[in-house]
Amino acid sequence: MRAFQGGHAQVGAPVLDTGINGRCQEDARTVRTVRTNRQDRPTKEQQQQQREKKQLRGLALHPDKILVATGQVGKEPYICIWDSYNVQTVSILKDVHTHGVACLAFDSDGQFWTLCGNALTAKRGIFGKTGDLQTILCLACAKEDITYSGALNGDIYVWKGLNLVRTIQGAHSAGIFSMYACEEGFATGGRDGCIRLWDTDFKPITKIDLRETEQGYKGLSIRSVCWKADRLLAGTQDSEIFEVIVRERDKPMLILQGHCEGELWGLALHPKKPLAVTGSDDRSVRLWSLADHALIARCNMEEAVRSVAFSPDGSQLALGMKDGSFIVLRVRHVLD
């Protein structure tokens, strides 16, 4: 079988990176298929609880490029420290957060939290009167005990130790989902579809609005960014990955596309052409070129798609929906 370029998960909080020690790393999340008897299968409620326990919402790479920290969502969330070479758990940090760990970061020395003897302890940040209490979506550490955080309202909060010392208001017009620190400075990406580049003192350099580019679209949301030299990678809520050359910022290259939410249920081959169609929980139907391994067209629906099928001549497409209804589309309408 040949691999088909595309994805089926949001390019979200796990940070895009240009490589760990030059090796292709497996995700720390491993899926295992187990054959079970019907009476041993978990209930729907148990399955939902298991999914909540396993959802990862944050990832940070240690400066040594070996250790990786991940945070999860759930009633009793914890932080795992992984060895990226053997994908084994090195340490688990528990009993601090109550709903989920949305973001994490190592400082330049590779430390976070405070080591007291053999135990790690945590302290809450102090907002004071400098800024409003906000949901923090991303973090980046700098020198001299400075930490930058991206907030839900689009502001950037600047911390000295545990204390909020100033805010950069209106850095983005909506929530800031990703922040990346590198030698050149900092890159941020947000729900507004924009990437902003900042120098090492967090002064603005430039702004790139992917929604306004040829490949952009209304509702595009940046979930992860990476910046190295004159190149940027940006992952979106809809599972796209864009590569941007800074000096040609108005011509981003779309290098990956895929479904983004829930599960992919529908798959069918065109009866006469090298085309395939897919449908999923993200309420979209997507037409793919098998020759080019690329997305040709996308059509958004009002319900999750459970099944897809072409007519014998390939001119029409039938969709079975999650709510029990069905829809018939003309393929040329999908292409339009």
mmCIF file of C-alpha atoms in Angstrom:
data_model
loop_
_atom_site.group_PDB
_atom_site.id
_atom_site.type_symbol
_atom_site.label_atom_id
_atom_site.label_comp_id
_atom_site.label_asym_id
_atom_site.label_seq_id
_atom_site.Cartn_x
_atom_site.Cartn_y
_atom_site.Cartn_z
ATOM 1 C CA MET A 1 0.000 0.000 0.000
ATOM 2 C CA ARG A 2 1.101 3.575 -0.661
ATOM 3 C CA ALA A 3 0.752 6.233 1.978
ATOM 4 C CA PHE A 4 -1.854 8.890 1.226
ATOM 5 C CA GLN A 5 -0.937 12.405 2.263
ATOM 6 C CA GLY A 6 -3.443 13.754 4.735
ATOM 7 C CA GLY A 7 -4.420 13.571 8.358
ATOM 8 C CA HIS A 8 -7.355 12.889 10.604
ATOM 9 C CA ALA A 9 -6.618 14.893 13.718
ATOM 10 C CA GLN A 10 -6.380 18.556 14.484
ATOM 11 C CA VAL A 11 -2.903 19.976 14.311
ATOM 12 C CA GLY A 12 -3.351 21.344 17.761
ATOM 13 C CA ALA A 13 -1.473 21.945 20.941
ATOM 14 C CA PRO A 14 1.287 19.410 20.286
ATOM 15 C CA VAL A 15 3.875 21.818 18.887
ATOM 16 C CA LEU A 16 5.090 21.476 15.323
ATOM 17 C CA ASP A 17 8.855 21.082 15.316
ATOM 18 C CA THR A 18 11.391 20.711 12.545
ATOM 19 C CA GLY A 19 12.760 17.510 14.060
ATOM 20 C CA ILE A 20 14.072 15.893 17.236
ATOM 21 C CA ASN A 21 17.722 14.968 16.835
ATOM 22 C CA GLY A 22 17.083 14.558 13.115
ATOM 23 C CA ARG A 23 14.957 11.478 13.765
ATOM 24 C CA CYS A 24 11.355 10.744 12.926
ATOM 25 C CA GLN A 25 9.670 10.269 16.299
ATOM 26 C CA GLU A 26 6.594 8.234 17.090
ATOM 27 C CA ASP A 27 3.832 10.022 18.936
ATOM 28 C CA ALA A 28 3.871 9.341 22.671
ATOM 29 C CA ARG A 29 0.265 8.255 22.330
ATOM 30 C CA THR A 30 0.106 4.610 21.255
ATOM 31 C CA VAL A 31 -3.034 2.923 19.973
ATOM 32 C CA ARG A 32 -3.463 -0.750 20.703
ATOM 33 C CA THR A 33 -6.226 -2.958 19.256
ATOM 34 C CA VAL A 34 -7.501 -5.643 21.608
ATOM 35 C CA ARG A 35 -10.088 -8.327 20.805
ATOM 36 C CA THR A 36 -12.640 -8.474 23.628
ATOM 37 C CA ASN A 37 -15.791 -10.409 24.394
ATOM 38 C CA ARG A 38 -19.053 -8.472 24.113
ATOM 39 C CA GLN A 39 -19.660 -8.663 27.872
ATOM 40 C CA ASP A 40 -16.192 -7.240 28.545
ATOM 41 C CA ARG A 41 -16.615 -4.176 26.352
ATOM 42 C CA PRO A 42 -16.806 -0.848 28.226
ATOM 43 C CA THR A 43 -20.072 1.102 28.297
ATOM 44 C CA LYS A 44 -20.447 4.363 26.332
ATOM 45 C CA GLU A 45 -19.948 6.306 29.561
ATOM 46 C CA GLN A 46 -16.765 4.365 30.331
ATOM 47 C CA GLN A 47 -15.509 4.902 26.765
ATOM 48 C CA GLN A 48 -16.085 8.661 27.086
ATOM 49 C CA GLN A 49 -14.241 8.723 30.403
ATOM 50 C CA GLN A 50 -11.329 6.840 28.827
ATOM 51 C CA ARG A 51 -11.198 9.293 25.913
ATOM 52 C CA GLU A 52 -11.181 12.255 28.310
ATOM 53 C CA LYS A 53 -8.312 10.734 30.252
ATOM 54 C CA LYS A 54 -6.222 10.239 27.112
ATOM 55 C CA GLN A 55 -6.723 13.579 25.343
ATOM 56 C CA LEU A 56 -3.456 15.497 25.097
ATOM 57 C CA ARG A 57 -3.641 19.280 25.021
ATOM 58 C CA GLY A 58 -0.048 20.426 25.475
ATOM 59 C CA LEU A 59 3.450 19.412 24.481
ATOM 60 C CA ALA A 60 6.907 20.880 25.188
ATOM 61 C CA LEU A 61 10.320 19.814 23.913
ATOM 62 C CA HIS A 62 13.274 19.953 26.316
ATOM 63 C CA PRO A 63 16.287 22.032 25.168
ATOM 64 C CA ASP A 64 18.325 18.804 25.015
ATOM 65 C CA LYS A 65 15.923 17.577 22.261
ATOM 66 C CA ILE A 66 15.472 14.263 24.100
ATOM 67 C CA LEU A 67 12.829 14.783 26.791
ATOM 68 C CA VAL A 68 9.244 15.705 25.959
ATOM 69 C CA ALA A 69 6.545 16.877 28.387
ATOM 70 C CA THR A 70 2.839 16.366 27.666
ATOM 71 C CA GLY A 71 -0.278 17.565 29.475
ATOM 72 C CA GLN A 72 -3.741 16.041 29.284
ATOM 73 C CA VAL A 73 -7.417 16.860 29.788
ATOM 74 C CA GLY A 74 -9.601 15.148 32.373
ATOM 75 C CA LYS A 75 -10.856 15.249 35.939
ATOM 76 C CA GLU A 76 -7.456 14.272 37.312
ATOM 77 C CA PRO A 77 -4.981 15.546 34.686
ATOM 78 C CA TYR A 78 -1.260 15.031 35.013
ATOM 79 C CA ILE A 79 1.970 15.852 33.197
ATOM 80 C CA CYS A 80 4.088 13.082 31.681
ATOM 81 C CA ILE A 81 7.779 13.384 30.919
ATOM 82 C CA TRP A 82 8.849 11.112 28.039
ATOM 83 C CA ASP A 83 12.126 9.944 26.582
ATOM 84 C CA SER A 84 11.705 10.660 22.851
ATOM 85 C CA TYR A 85 14.188 7.941 21.844
ATOM 86 C CA ASN A 86 12.448 4.940 23.399
ATOM 87 C CA VAL A 87 9.013 6.569 24.016
ATOM 88 C CA GLN A 88 9.124 5.522 27.667
ATOM 89 C CA THR A 89 7.713 7.503 30.599
ATOM 90 C CA VAL A 90 10.440 9.109 32.697
ATOM 91 C CA SER A 91 8.260 10.856 35.283
ATOM 92 C CA ILE A 92 4.617 11.698 36.047
ATOM 93 C CA LEU A 93 3.618 14.920 37.846
ATOM 94 C CA LYS A 94 0.203 14.701 39.521
ATOM 95 C CA ASP A 95 -2.183 16.341 41.998
ATOM 96 C CA VAL A 96 -1.854 19.999 40.958
ATOM 97 C CA HIS A 97 -4.357 20.724 38.162
ATOM 98 C CA THR A 98 -8.057 19.900 38.314
ATOM 99 C CA HIS A 99 -9.472 20.177 34.773
ATOM 100 C CA GLY A 100 -6.624 19.957 32.307
ATOM 101 C CA VAL A 101 -3.133 21.047 31.336
ATOM 102 C CA ALA A 102 -3.509 23.230 28.231
ATOM 103 C CA CYS A 103 0.094 24.353 27.802
ATOM 104 C CA LEU A 104 3.590 23.761 29.156
ATOM 105 C CA ALA A 105 7.128 24.940 28.516
ATOM 106 C CA PHE A 106 10.675 24.284 29.656
ATOM 107 C CA ASP A 107 12.850 27.281 30.447
ATOM 108 C CA SER A 108 16.271 27.698 28.828
ATOM 109 C CA ASP A 109 17.837 25.447 31.485
ATOM 110 C CA GLY A 110 15.275 22.698 30.917
ATOM 111 C CA GLN A 111 13.506 23.176 34.247
ATOM 112 C CA PHE A 112 9.916 23.857 35.226
ATOM 113 C CA TRP A 113 8.241 23.748 38.626
ATOM 114 C CA THR A 114 10.525 23.891 41.689
ATOM 115 C CA LEU A 115 12.669 21.035 42.954
ATOM 116 C CA CYS A 116 12.546 20.724 46.764
ATOM 117 C CA GLY A 117 14.609 17.740 47.824
ATOM 118 C CA ASN A 118 13.228 14.866 45.763
ATOM 119 C CA ALA A 119 9.809 16.454 45.195
ATOM 120 C CA LEU A 120 8.504 18.879 42.602
ATOM 121 C CA THR A 121 6.237 21.656 43.872
ATOM 122 C CA ALA A 122 4.086 24.166 42.016
ATOM 123 C CA LYS A 123 2.912 27.721 42.770
ATOM 124 C CA ARG A 124 0.197 29.768 41.126
ATOM 125 C CA GLY A 125 0.989 32.882 39.104
ATOM 126 C CA ILE A 126 -0.014 36.210 40.652
ATOM 127 C CA PHE A 127 -2.047 38.405 38.277
ATOM 128 C CA GLY A 128 -2.376 41.320 40.720
ATOM 129 C CA LYS A 129 -3.820 44.487 39.162
ATOM 130 C CA THR A 130 -1.645 44.327 36.048
ATOM 131 C CA GLY A 131 -4.050 42.220 33.991
ATOM 132 C CA ASP A 132 -7.392 40.457 34.151
ATOM 133 C CA LEU A 133 -7.574 36.820 35.153
ATOM 134 C CA GLN A 134 -7.540 34.978 31.831
ATOM 135 C CA THR A 135 -7.401 31.442 30.508
ATOM 136 C CA ILE A 136 -3.787 30.839 29.456
ATOM 137 C CA LEU A 137 -3.480 28.846 26.222
ATOM 138 C CA CYS A 138 0.263 28.776 25.540
ATOM 139 C CA LEU A 139 3.648 29.567 27.089
ATOM 140 C CA ALA A 140 7.217 30.413 26.121
ATOM 141 C CA CYS A 141 10.185 30.947 28.431
ATOM 142 C CA ALA A 142 12.912 33.551 28.016
ATOM 143 C CA LYS A 143 16.061 34.586 29.880
ATOM 144 C CA GLU A 144 16.221 36.224 33.312
ATOM 145 C CA ASP A 145 13.227 34.343 34.701
ATOM 146 C CA ILE A 146 10.839 35.896 32.143
ATOM 147 C CA THR A 147 7.874 33.899 30.828
ATOM 148 C CA TYR A 148 5.426 34.922 28.112
ATOM 149 C CA SER A 149 1.904 33.512 27.936
ATOM 150 C CA GLY A 150 -0.856 33.784 25.355
ATOM 151 C CA ALA A 151 -4.342 34.488 26.678
ATOM 152 C CA LEU A 152 -7.849 33.678 25.501
ATOM 153 C CA ASN A 153 -8.592 37.371 24.807
ATOM 154 C CA GLY A 154 -5.617 37.766 22.423
ATOM 155 C CA ASP A 155 -3.309 39.526 24.880
ATOM 156 C CA ILE A 156 0.204 38.398 25.780
ATOM 157 C CA TYR A 157 1.073 38.367 29.477
ATOM 158 C CA VAL A 158 4.660 38.926 30.573
ATOM 159 C CA TRP A 159 5.721 37.293 33.835
ATOM 160 C CA LYS A 160 8.763 37.778 36.048
ATOM 161 C CA GLY A 161 8.929 34.696 38.201
ATOM 162 C CA LEU A 162 5.391 34.223 39.525
ATOM 163 C CA ASN A 163 4.307 37.846 39.062
ATOM 164 C CA LEU A 164 2.568 39.380 36.062
ATOM 165 C CA VAL A 165 4.581 42.519 35.244
ATOM 166 C CA ARG A 166 2.944 43.795 32.029
ATOM 167 C CA THR A 167 0.600 42.900 29.176
ATOM 168 C CA ILE A 168 0.872 43.281 25.409
ATOM 169 C CA GLN A 169 -2.696 44.108 24.529
ATOM 170 C CA GLY A 170 -4.231 43.181 21.206
ATOM 171 C CA ALA A 171 -1.338 40.981 20.102
ATOM 172 C CA HIS A 172 -4.010 38.938 18.325
ATOM 173 C CA SER A 173 -7.692 39.695 17.816
ATOM 174 C CA ALA A 174 -8.693 36.340 19.330
ATOM 175 C CA GLY A 175 -7.222 33.595 21.508
ATOM 176 C CA ILE A 176 -3.504 32.829 21.132
ATOM 177 C CA PHE A 177 -3.163 29.058 20.796
ATOM 178 C CA SER A 178 0.557 28.703 20.139
ATOM 179 C CA MET A 179 3.817 30.407 21.054
ATOM 180 C CA TYR A 180 7.268 29.295 19.902
ATOM 181 C CA ALA A 181 10.648 30.529 21.173
ATOM 182 C CA CYS A 182 13.806 30.326 19.040
ATOM 183 C CA GLU A 183 17.085 32.146 18.418
ATOM 184 C CA GLU A 184 15.375 34.681 16.143
ATOM 185 C CA GLY A 185 12.728 35.580 18.733
ATOM 186 C CA PHE A 186 9.166 34.385 19.184
ATOM 187 C CA ALA A 187 6.330 33.300 16.906
ATOM 188 C CA THR A 188 2.673 33.304 17.941
ATOM 189 C CA GLY A 189 -0.418 31.916 16.232
ATOM 190 C CA GLY A 190 -4.055 32.429 17.062
ATOM 191 C CA ARG A 191 -7.684 31.877 16.333
ATOM 192 C CA ASP A 192 -7.639 34.960 14.088
ATOM 193 C CA GLY A 193 -5.637 32.998 11.493
ATOM 194 C CA CYS A 194 -2.573 35.196 11.962
ATOM 195 C CA ILE A 195 1.065 34.415 12.680
ATOM 196 C CA ARG A 196 3.018 37.188 14.375
ATOM 197 C CA LEU A 197 6.790 37.317 14.677
ATOM 198 C CA TRP A 198 8.474 39.081 17.604
ATOM 199 C CA ASP A 199 12.115 39.833 18.399
ATOM 200 C CA THR A 200 13.905 38.519 21.499
ATOM 201 C CA ASP A 201 12.508 41.439 23.568
ATOM 202 C CA PHE A 202 9.018 40.634 22.271
ATOM 203 C CA LYS A 203 8.758 43.690 20.065
ATOM 204 C CA PRO A 204 6.722 43.123 16.872
ATOM 205 C CA ILE A 205 8.535 42.263 13.615
ATOM 206 C CA THR A 206 5.802 41.302 11.170
ATOM 207 C CA LYS A 207 2.319 39.850 10.814
ATOM 208 C CA ILE A 208 1.174 37.106 8.412
ATOM 209 C CA ASP A 209 -2.574 36.657 7.927
ATOM 210 C CA LEU A 210 -3.085 33.212 6.379
ATOM 211 C CA ARG A 211 -6.781 33.915 5.838
ATOM 212 C CA GLU A 212 -5.878 36.564 3.268
ATOM 213 C CA THR A 213 -3.550 34.339 1.232
ATOM 214 C CA GLU A 214 -4.505 32.312 -1.842
ATOM 215 C CA GLN A 215 -4.735 29.094 0.202
ATOM 216 C CA GLY A 216 -6.532 30.777 3.103
ATOM 217 C CA TYR A 217 -10.237 30.769 3.950
ATOM 218 C CA LYS A 218 -12.691 32.250 6.412
ATOM 219 C CA GLY A 219 -12.465 30.634 9.839
ATOM 220 C CA LEU A 220 -8.857 29.431 9.486
ATOM 221 C CA SER A 221 -7.412 29.086 12.989
ATOM 222 C CA ILE A 222 -3.724 28.611 13.854
ATOM 223 C CA ARG A 223 -3.131 25.948 16.507
ATOM 224 C CA SER A 224 0.635 25.424 16.331
ATOM 225 C CA VAL A 225 3.648 27.349 15.003
ATOM 226 C CA CYS A 226 7.358 26.708 14.562
ATOM 227 C CA TRP A 227 9.998 29.211 13.392
ATOM 228 C CA LYS A 228 13.537 28.476 12.250
ATOM 229 C CA ALA A 229 15.684 30.923 10.255
ATOM 230 C CA ASP A 230 13.507 32.230 7.399
ATOM 231 C CA ARG A 231 10.950 29.408 7.490
ATOM 232 C CA LEU A 232 7.746 28.913 9.444
ATOM 233 C CA LEU A 233 5.459 25.937 9.923
ATOM 234 C CA ALA A 234 1.856 26.496 10.961
ATOM 235 C CA GLY A 235 -0.679 23.846 11.918
ATOM 236 C CA THR A 236 -4.391 24.664 11.800
ATOM 237 C CA GLN A 237 -7.585 23.536 13.460
ATOM 238 C CA ASP A 238 -8.580 21.789 10.220
ATOM 239 C CA SER A 239 -5.420 19.635 10.132
ATOM 240 C CA GLU A 240 -3.556 21.640 7.507
ATOM 241 C CA ILE A 241 0.149 22.329 7.738
ATOM 242 C CA PHE A 242 1.457 25.429 5.971
ATOM 243 C CA GLU A 243 5.079 26.245 5.239
ATOM 244 C CA VAL A 244 5.845 29.964 5.010
ATOM 245 C CA ILE A 245 9.070 31.583 3.843
ATOM 246 C CA VAL A 246 9.277 34.861 5.736
ATOM 247 C CA ARG A 247 10.506 36.929 2.792
ATOM 248 C CA GLU A 248 7.630 35.510 0.695
ATOM 249 C CA ARG A 249 5.034 35.631 3.431
ATOM 250 C CA ASP A 250 2.147 36.183 1.019
ATOM 251 C CA LYS A 251 2.792 32.832 -0.705
ATOM 252 C CA PRO A 252 2.457 30.078 1.919
ATOM 253 C CA MET A 253 2.725 26.480 0.712
ATOM 254 C CA LEU A 254 0.069 24.021 1.860
ATOM 255 C CA ILE A 255 1.914 20.754 2.521
ATOM 256 C CA LEU A 256 -0.728 18.634 4.289
ATOM 257 C CA GLN A 257 -4.517 18.489 4.597
ATOM 258 C CA GLY A 258 -6.992 16.147 6.270
ATOM 259 C CA HIS A 259 -10.118 15.721 8.360
ATOM 260 C CA CYS A 260 -9.969 17.321 11.754
ATOM 261 C CA GLU A 261 -12.642 16.335 14.280
ATOM 262 C CA GLY A 262 -13.825 12.999 15.632
ATOM 263 C CA GLU A 263 -13.575 9.925 13.426
ATOM 264 C CA LEU A 264 -13.457 9.252 9.678
ATOM 265 C CA TRP A 265 -16.375 6.976 8.759
ATOM 266 C CA GLY A 266 -16.998 7.205 5.023
ATOM 267 C CA LEU A 267 -14.685 6.171 2.161
ATOM 268 C CA ALA A 268 -15.514 5.408 -1.469
ATOM 269 C CA LEU A 269 -13.636 5.154 -4.779
ATOM 270 C CA HIS A 270 -14.833 6.806 -7.962
ATOM 271 C CA PRO A 271 -15.940 4.112 -10.473
ATOM 272 C CA LYS A 272 -14.096 5.628 -13.459
ATOM 273 C CA LYS A 273 -11.496 8.112 -12.252
ATOM 274 C CA PRO A 274 -8.546 7.954 -9.800
ATOM 275 C CA LEU A 275 -10.543 9.775 -7.135
ATOM 276 C CA ALA A 276 -11.648 8.961 -3.583
ATOM 277 C CA VAL A 277 -14.190 10.631 -1.333
ATOM 278 C CA THR A 278 -14.197 10.680 2.482
ATOM 279 C CA GLY A 279 -16.670 11.850 5.114
ATOM 280 C CA SER A 280 -16.229 12.267 8.861
ATOM 281 C CA ASP A 281 -17.425 13.688 12.149
ATOM 282 C CA ASP A 282 -16.059 17.103 11.167
ATOM 283 C CA ARG A 283 -19.156 17.496 8.939
ATOM 284 C CA SER A 284 -17.172 17.684 5.748
ATOM 285 C CA VAL A 285 -17.038 15.644 2.540
ATOM 286 C CA ARG A 286 -13.646 15.711 0.816
ATOM 287 C CA LEU A 287 -12.673 14.651 -2.691
ATOM 288 C CA TRP A 288 -9.094 13.430 -3.134
ATOM 289 C CA SER A 289 -6.837 12.780 -6.129
ATOM 290 C CA LEU A 290 -5.260 9.337 -5.806
ATOM 291 C CA ALA A 291 -2.675 10.256 -8.450
ATOM 292 C CA ASP A 292 -1.478 13.437 -6.743
ATOM 293 C CA HIS A 293 -2.264 12.438 -3.143
ATOM 294 C CA ALA A 294 -3.936 15.813 -2.741
ATOM 295 C CA LEU A 295 -7.274 17.322 -1.749
ATOM 296 C CA ILE A 296 -9.283 18.500 -4.761
ATOM 297 C CA ALA A 297 -12.483 19.786 -3.175
ATOM 298 C CA ARG A 298 -14.301 20.060 0.119
ATOM 299 C CA CYS A 299 -17.978 20.482 0.940
ATOM 300 C CA ASN A 300 -19.228 21.305 4.459
ATOM 301 C CA MET A 301 -22.429 19.678 5.699
ATOM 302 C CA GLU A 302 -24.747 20.399 8.639
ATOM 303 C CA GLU A 303 -24.390 16.937 10.199
ATOM 304 C CA ALA A 304 -21.594 14.427 10.750
ATOM 305 C CA VAL A 305 -21.126 12.094 7.779
ATOM 306 C CA ARG A 306 -21.306 8.352 8.398
ATOM 307 C CA SER A 307 -21.142 6.820 4.897
ATOM 308 C CA VAL A 308 -20.443 7.837 1.289
ATOM 309 C CA ALA A 309 -21.035 6.165 -2.104
ATOM 310 C CA PHE A 310 -20.713 7.134 -5.763
ATOM 311 C CA SER A 311 -23.413 6.384 -8.339
ATOM 312 C CA PRO A 312 -22.410 3.813 -11.028
ATOM 313 C CA ASP A 313 -21.464 6.556 -13.504
ATOM 314 C CA GLY A 314 -19.670 8.619 -10.827
ATOM 315 C CA SER A 315 -21.781 11.735 -11.422
ATOM 316 C CA GLN A 316 -23.595 11.672 -8.090
ATOM 317 C CA LEU A 317 -22.567 11.139 -4.489
ATOM 318 C CA ALA A 318 -24.817 9.771 -1.738
ATOM 319 C CA LEU A 319 -24.136 10.649 1.900
ATOM 320 C CA GLY A 320 -25.495 8.913 4.989
ATOM 321 C CA MET A 321 -25.667 11.266 7.960
ATOM 322 C CA LYS A 322 -25.341 10.656 11.686
ATOM 323 C CA ASP A 323 -28.897 11.847 12.366
ATOM 324 C CA GLY A 324 -30.331 9.127 10.077
ATOM 325 C CA SER A 325 -30.925 11.324 7.027
ATOM 326 C CA PHE A 326 -29.245 11.019 3.633
ATOM 327 C CA ILE A 327 -28.200 13.540 0.978
ATOM 328 C CA VAL A 328 -27.444 13.161 -2.734
ATOM 329 C CA LEU A 329 -24.941 15.587 -4.276
ATOM 330 C CA ARG A 330 -23.841 16.132 -7.835
ATOM 331 C CA VAL A 331 -20.084 15.654 -7.946
ATOM 332 C CA ARG A 332 -19.643 18.745 -10.094
ATOM 333 C CA HIS A 333 -21.269 20.788 -7.309
ATOM 334 C CA VAL A 334 -18.667 19.474 -4.874
ATOM 335 C CA LEU A 335 -15.946 20.483 -7.313
ATOM 336 C CA ASP A 336 -17.446 23.966 -7.642
#
